[in-house]
mmCIF file of C-alpha atoms in Angstrom:
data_model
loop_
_atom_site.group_PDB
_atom_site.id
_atom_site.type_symbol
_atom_site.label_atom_id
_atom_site.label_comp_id
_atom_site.label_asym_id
_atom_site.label_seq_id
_atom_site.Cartn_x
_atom_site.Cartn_y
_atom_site.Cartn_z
ATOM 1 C CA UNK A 28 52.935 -133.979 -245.196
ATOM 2 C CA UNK A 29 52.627 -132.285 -242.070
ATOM 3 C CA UNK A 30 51.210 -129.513 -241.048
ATOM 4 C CA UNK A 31 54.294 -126.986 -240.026
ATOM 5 C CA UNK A 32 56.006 -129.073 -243.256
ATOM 6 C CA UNK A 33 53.162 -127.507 -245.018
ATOM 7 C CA UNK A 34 52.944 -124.400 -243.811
ATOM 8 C CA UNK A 35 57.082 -123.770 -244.878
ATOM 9 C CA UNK A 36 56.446 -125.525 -248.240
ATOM 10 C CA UNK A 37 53.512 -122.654 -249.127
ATOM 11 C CA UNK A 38 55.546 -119.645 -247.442
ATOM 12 C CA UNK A 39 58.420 -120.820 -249.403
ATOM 13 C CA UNK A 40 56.255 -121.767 -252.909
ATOM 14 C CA UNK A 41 54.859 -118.178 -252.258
ATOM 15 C CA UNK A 42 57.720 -116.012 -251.963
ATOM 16 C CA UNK A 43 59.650 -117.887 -255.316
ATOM 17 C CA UNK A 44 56.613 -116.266 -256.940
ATOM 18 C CA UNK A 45 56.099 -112.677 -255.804
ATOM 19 C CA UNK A 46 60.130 -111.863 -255.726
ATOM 20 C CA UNK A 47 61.570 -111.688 -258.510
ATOM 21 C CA UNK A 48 64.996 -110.516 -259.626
ATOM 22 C CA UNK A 49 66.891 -107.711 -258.006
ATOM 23 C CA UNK A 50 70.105 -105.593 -259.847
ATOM 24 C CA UNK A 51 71.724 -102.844 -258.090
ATOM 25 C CA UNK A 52 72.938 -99.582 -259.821
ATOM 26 C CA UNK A 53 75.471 -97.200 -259.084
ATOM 27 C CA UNK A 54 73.804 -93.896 -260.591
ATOM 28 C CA UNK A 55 75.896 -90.306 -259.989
ATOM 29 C CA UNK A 56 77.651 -92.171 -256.751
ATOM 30 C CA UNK A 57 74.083 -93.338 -255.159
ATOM 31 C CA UNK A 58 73.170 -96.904 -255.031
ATOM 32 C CA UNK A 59 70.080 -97.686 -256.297
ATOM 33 C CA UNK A 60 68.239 -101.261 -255.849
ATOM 34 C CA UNK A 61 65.815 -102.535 -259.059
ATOM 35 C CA UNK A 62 63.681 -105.058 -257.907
ATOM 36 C CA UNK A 63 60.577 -106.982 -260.003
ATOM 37 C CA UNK A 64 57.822 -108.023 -257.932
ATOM 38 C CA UNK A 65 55.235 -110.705 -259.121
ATOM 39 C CA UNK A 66 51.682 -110.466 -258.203
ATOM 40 C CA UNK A 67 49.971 -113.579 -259.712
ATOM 41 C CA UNK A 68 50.707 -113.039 -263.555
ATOM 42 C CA UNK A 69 51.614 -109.574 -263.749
ATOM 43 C CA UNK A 70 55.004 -107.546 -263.081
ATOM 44 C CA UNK A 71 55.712 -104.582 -261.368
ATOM 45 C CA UNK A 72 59.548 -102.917 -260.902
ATOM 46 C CA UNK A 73 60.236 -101.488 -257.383
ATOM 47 C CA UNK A 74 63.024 -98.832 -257.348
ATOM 48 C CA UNK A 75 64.415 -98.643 -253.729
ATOM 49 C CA UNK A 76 66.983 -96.203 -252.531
ATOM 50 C CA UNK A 77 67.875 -98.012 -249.337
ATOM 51 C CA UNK A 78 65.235 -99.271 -247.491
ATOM 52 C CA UNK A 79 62.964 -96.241 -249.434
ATOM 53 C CA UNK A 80 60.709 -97.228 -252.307
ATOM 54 C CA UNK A 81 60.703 -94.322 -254.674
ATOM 55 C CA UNK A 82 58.344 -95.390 -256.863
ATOM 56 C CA UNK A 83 56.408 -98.722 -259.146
ATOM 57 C CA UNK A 84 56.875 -99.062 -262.916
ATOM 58 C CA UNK A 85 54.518 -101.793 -264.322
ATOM 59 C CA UNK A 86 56.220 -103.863 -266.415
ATOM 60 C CA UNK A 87 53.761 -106.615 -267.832
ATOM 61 C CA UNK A 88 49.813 -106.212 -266.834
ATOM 62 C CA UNK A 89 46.904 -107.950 -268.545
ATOM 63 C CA UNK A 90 43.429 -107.752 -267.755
ATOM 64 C CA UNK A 91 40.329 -108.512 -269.373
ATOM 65 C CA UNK A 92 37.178 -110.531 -269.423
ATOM 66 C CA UNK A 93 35.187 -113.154 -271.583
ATOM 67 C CA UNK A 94 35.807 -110.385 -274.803
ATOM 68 C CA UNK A 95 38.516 -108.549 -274.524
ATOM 69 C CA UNK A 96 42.395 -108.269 -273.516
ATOM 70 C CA UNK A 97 44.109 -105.112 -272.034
ATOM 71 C CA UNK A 98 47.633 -105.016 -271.559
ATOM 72 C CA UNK A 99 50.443 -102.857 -270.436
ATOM 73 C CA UNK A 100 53.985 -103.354 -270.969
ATOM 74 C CA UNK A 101 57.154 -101.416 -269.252
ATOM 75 C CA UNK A 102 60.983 -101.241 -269.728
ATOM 76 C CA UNK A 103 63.716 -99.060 -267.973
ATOM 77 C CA UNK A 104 67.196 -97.542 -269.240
ATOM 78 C CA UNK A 105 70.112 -95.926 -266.923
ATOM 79 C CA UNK A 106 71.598 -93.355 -269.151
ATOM 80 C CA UNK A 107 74.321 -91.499 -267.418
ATOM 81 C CA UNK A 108 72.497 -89.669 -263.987
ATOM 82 C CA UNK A 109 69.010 -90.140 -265.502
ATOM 83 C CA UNK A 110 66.498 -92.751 -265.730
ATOM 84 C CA UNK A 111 63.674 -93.464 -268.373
ATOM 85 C CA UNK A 112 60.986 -95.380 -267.930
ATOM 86 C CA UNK A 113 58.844 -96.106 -270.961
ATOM 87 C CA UNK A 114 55.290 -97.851 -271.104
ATOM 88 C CA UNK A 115 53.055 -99.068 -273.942
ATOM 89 C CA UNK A 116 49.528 -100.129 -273.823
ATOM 90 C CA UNK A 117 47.250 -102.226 -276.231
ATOM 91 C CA UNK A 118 43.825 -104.255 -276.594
ATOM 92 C CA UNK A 119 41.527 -106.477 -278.344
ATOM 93 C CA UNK A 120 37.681 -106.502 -277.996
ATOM 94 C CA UNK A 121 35.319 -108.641 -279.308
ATOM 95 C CA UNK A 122 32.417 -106.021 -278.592
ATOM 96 C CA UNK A 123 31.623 -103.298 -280.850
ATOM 97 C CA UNK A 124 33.382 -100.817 -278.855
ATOM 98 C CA UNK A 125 36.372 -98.395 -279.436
ATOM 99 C CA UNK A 126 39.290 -100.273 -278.368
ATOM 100 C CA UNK A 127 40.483 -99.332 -275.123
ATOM 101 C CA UNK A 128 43.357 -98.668 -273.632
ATOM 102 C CA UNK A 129 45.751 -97.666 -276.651
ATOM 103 C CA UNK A 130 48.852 -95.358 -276.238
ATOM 104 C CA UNK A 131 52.535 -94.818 -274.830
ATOM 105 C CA UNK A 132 54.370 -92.965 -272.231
ATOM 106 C CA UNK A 133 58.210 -91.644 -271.312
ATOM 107 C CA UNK A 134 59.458 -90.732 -268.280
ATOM 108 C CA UNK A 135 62.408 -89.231 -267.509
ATOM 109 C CA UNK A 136 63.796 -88.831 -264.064
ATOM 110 C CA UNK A 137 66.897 -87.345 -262.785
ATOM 111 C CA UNK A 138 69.213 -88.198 -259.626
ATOM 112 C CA UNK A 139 71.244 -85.564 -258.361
ATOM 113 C CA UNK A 140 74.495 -86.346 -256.341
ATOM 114 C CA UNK A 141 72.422 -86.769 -252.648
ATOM 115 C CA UNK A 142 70.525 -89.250 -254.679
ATOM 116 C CA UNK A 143 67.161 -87.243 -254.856
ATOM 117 C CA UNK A 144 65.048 -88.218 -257.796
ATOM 118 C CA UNK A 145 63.151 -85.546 -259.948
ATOM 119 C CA UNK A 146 60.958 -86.110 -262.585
ATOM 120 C CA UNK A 147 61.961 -84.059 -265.527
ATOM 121 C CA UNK A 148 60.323 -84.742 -268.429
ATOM 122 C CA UNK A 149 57.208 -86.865 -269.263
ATOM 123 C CA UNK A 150 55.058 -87.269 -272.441
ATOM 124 C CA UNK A 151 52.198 -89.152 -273.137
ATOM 125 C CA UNK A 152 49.944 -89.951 -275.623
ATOM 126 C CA UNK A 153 46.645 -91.994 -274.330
ATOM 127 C CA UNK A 154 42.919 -92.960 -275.660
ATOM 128 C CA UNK A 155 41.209 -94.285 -272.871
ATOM 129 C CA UNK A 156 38.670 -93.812 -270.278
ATOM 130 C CA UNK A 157 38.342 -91.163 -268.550
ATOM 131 C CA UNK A 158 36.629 -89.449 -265.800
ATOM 132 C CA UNK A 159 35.428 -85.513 -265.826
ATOM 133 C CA UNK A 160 33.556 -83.253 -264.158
ATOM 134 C CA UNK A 161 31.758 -81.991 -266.884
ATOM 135 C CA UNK A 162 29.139 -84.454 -267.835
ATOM 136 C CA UNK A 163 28.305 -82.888 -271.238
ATOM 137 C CA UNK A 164 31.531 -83.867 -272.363
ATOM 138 C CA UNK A 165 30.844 -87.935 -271.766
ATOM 139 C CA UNK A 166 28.540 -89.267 -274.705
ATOM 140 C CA UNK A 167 25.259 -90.988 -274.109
ATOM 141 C CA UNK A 168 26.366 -94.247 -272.187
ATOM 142 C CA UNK A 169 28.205 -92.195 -269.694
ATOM 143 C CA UNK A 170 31.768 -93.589 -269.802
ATOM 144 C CA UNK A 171 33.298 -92.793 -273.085
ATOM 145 C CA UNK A 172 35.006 -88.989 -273.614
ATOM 146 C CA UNK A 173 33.647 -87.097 -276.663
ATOM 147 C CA UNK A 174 37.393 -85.697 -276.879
ATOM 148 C CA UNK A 175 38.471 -89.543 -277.729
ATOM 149 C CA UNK A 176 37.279 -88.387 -281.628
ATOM 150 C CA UNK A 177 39.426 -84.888 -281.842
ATOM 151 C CA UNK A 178 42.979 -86.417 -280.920
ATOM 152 C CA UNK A 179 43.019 -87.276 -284.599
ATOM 153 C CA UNK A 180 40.821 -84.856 -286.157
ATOM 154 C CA UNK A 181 40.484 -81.438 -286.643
ATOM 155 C CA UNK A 182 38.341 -79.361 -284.106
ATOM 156 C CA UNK A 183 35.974 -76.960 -285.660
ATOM 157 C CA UNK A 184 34.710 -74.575 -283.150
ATOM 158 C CA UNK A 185 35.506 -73.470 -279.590
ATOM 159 C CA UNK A 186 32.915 -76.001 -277.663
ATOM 160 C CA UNK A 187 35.134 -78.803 -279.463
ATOM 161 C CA UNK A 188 38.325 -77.779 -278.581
ATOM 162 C CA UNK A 189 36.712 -77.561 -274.657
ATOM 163 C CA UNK A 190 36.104 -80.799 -274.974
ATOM 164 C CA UNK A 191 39.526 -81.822 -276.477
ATOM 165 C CA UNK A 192 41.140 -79.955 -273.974
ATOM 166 C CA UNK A 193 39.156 -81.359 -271.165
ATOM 167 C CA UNK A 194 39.736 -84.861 -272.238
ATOM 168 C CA UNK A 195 43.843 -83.809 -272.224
ATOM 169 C CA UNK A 196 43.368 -82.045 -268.963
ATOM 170 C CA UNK A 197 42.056 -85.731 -267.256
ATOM 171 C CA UNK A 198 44.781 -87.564 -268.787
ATOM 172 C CA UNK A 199 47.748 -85.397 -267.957
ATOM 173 C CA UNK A 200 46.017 -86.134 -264.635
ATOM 174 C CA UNK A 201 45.709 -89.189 -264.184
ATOM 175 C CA UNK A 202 48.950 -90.500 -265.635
ATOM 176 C CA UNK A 203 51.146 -87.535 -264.768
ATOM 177 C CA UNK A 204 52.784 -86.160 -268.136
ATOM 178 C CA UNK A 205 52.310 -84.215 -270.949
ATOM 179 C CA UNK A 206 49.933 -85.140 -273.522
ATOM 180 C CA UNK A 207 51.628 -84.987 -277.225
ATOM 181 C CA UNK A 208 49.685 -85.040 -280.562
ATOM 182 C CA UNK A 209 50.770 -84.590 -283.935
ATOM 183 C CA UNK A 210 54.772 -85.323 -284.737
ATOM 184 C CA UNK A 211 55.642 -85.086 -281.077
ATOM 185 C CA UNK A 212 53.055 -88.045 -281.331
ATOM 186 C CA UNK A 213 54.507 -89.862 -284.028
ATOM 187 C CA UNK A 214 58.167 -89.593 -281.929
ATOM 188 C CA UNK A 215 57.096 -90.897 -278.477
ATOM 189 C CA UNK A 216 55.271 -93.696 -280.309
ATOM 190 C CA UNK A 217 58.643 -94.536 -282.346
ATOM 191 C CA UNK A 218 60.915 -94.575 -279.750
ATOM 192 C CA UNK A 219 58.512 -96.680 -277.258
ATOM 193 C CA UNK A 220 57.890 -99.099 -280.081
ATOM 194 C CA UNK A 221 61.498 -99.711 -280.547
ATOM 195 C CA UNK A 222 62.017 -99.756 -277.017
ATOM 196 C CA UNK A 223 59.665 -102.594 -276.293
ATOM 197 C CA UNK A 224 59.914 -103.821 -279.958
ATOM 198 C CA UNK A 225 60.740 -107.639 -278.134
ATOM 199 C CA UNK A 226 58.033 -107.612 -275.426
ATOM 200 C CA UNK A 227 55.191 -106.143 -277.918
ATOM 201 C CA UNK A 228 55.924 -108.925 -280.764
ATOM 202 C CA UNK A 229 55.905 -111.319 -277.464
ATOM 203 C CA UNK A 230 52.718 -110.485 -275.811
ATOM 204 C CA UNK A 231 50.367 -109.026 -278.824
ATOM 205 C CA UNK A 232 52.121 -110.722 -282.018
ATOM 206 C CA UNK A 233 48.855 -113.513 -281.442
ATOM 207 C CA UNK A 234 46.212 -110.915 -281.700
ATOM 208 C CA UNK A 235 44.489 -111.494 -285.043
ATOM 209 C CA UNK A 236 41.548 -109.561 -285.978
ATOM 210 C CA UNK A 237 38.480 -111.911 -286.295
ATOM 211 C CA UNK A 238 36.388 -114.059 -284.028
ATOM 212 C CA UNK A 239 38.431 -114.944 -281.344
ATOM 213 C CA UNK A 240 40.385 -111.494 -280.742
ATOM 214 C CA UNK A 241 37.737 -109.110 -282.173
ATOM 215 C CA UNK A 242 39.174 -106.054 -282.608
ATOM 216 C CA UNK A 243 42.863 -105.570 -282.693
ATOM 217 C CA UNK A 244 44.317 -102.283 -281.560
ATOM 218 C CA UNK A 245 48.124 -102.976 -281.041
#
């Protein structure tokens, strides 16, 4: 093959697998372009108002290493003038570690008639890593959140609910939404499940607890 044959061939090869599908939507008069993006095995959704990218919404990410398996999944909805974006996380690890990343998210944005978009409403509910200024509120090893134990239990004094509130704080953060515990919890995590009820079953219904996936937290 020759070398400019070549050269077409990969450019060609290369952009099959980074572009993916594009749909257009009509949302309160203002065309709006979805389009997935591929980068190597994960997928990412672009939202484009024109030539403007508003903003990324992951929808399949796995990473890992020789123990363990993190993954993200993400799905979108048009209902009326607002969109929703929801996202789900899970793992497996082999070590005897809490397992890391667990939890689910909903966005809600709005598009008014001149096509601006305006977050609105956004919950989360996350146990992961996290980073904090306060170093008294990491445990020994330095990378794990003492507040990780209170999201499900009971705080019993005021330096506990510091840290609880700390480890909220970080989240809200870092993922931009509102941290929900208790029924608001148990809601976000039912609707998201149902949501991605396909793509979960596809991507973790595998993960078995025992020597090859560890831990299963799914």
């Amino acid at each position: 093959m020759k070398l400019k044959t070549l050269i077409y061939f990969i450019i060609l090869t290369t952009s099959i697998s980074v572009f993916g599908q594009t749909k257009d939507f009509k949302i309160n008069g203002v065309t709006f372009t979805f389009k997935e993006v591929n980068e190597e095995s994960n997928k990412f959704l672009e939202l484009y108002r024109g030539d403007n990218r508003l903003l990324t919404h992951t929808i399949f990410k796995e990473e890992g290493d020789c123990s363990s398996i993190h993954i993200q999944l993400g799905k979108y909805k048009i209902t009326g003038s607002k969109i929703i974006f929801y996202s789900y996380w899970g793992s497996t690890d082999r070590m005897p570690n809490l397992i890391l990343p667990f939890g689910f998210r909903k966005q809600i944005y709005s598009v008014d008639s001149a096509g601006v978009l305006k977050l609105i409403d956004s919950q989360i509910y996350m146990e992961n890593y996290v980073k904090t200024k306060n170093k008294e509120f990491l445990e020994e090893n330095g990378w794990k959140h003492k507040g990780l134990k209170y999201l499900n239990n009971t705080t019993k004094n005021e330096f506990e609910q510091r840290i609880l509130d700390d480890y909220i704080k970080n989240i809200e953060n870092e993922y931009n939404a509102n941290f929900v515990l208790n029924e608001k919890k148990e809601e976000l995590e039912k609707k998201v499940r149902n949501i991605l009820k396909k793509e979960i079953k596809e991507h973790t219904g595998y993960w078995k607890e025992g020597e090859i996936y560890g831990k299963v937290r799914k």
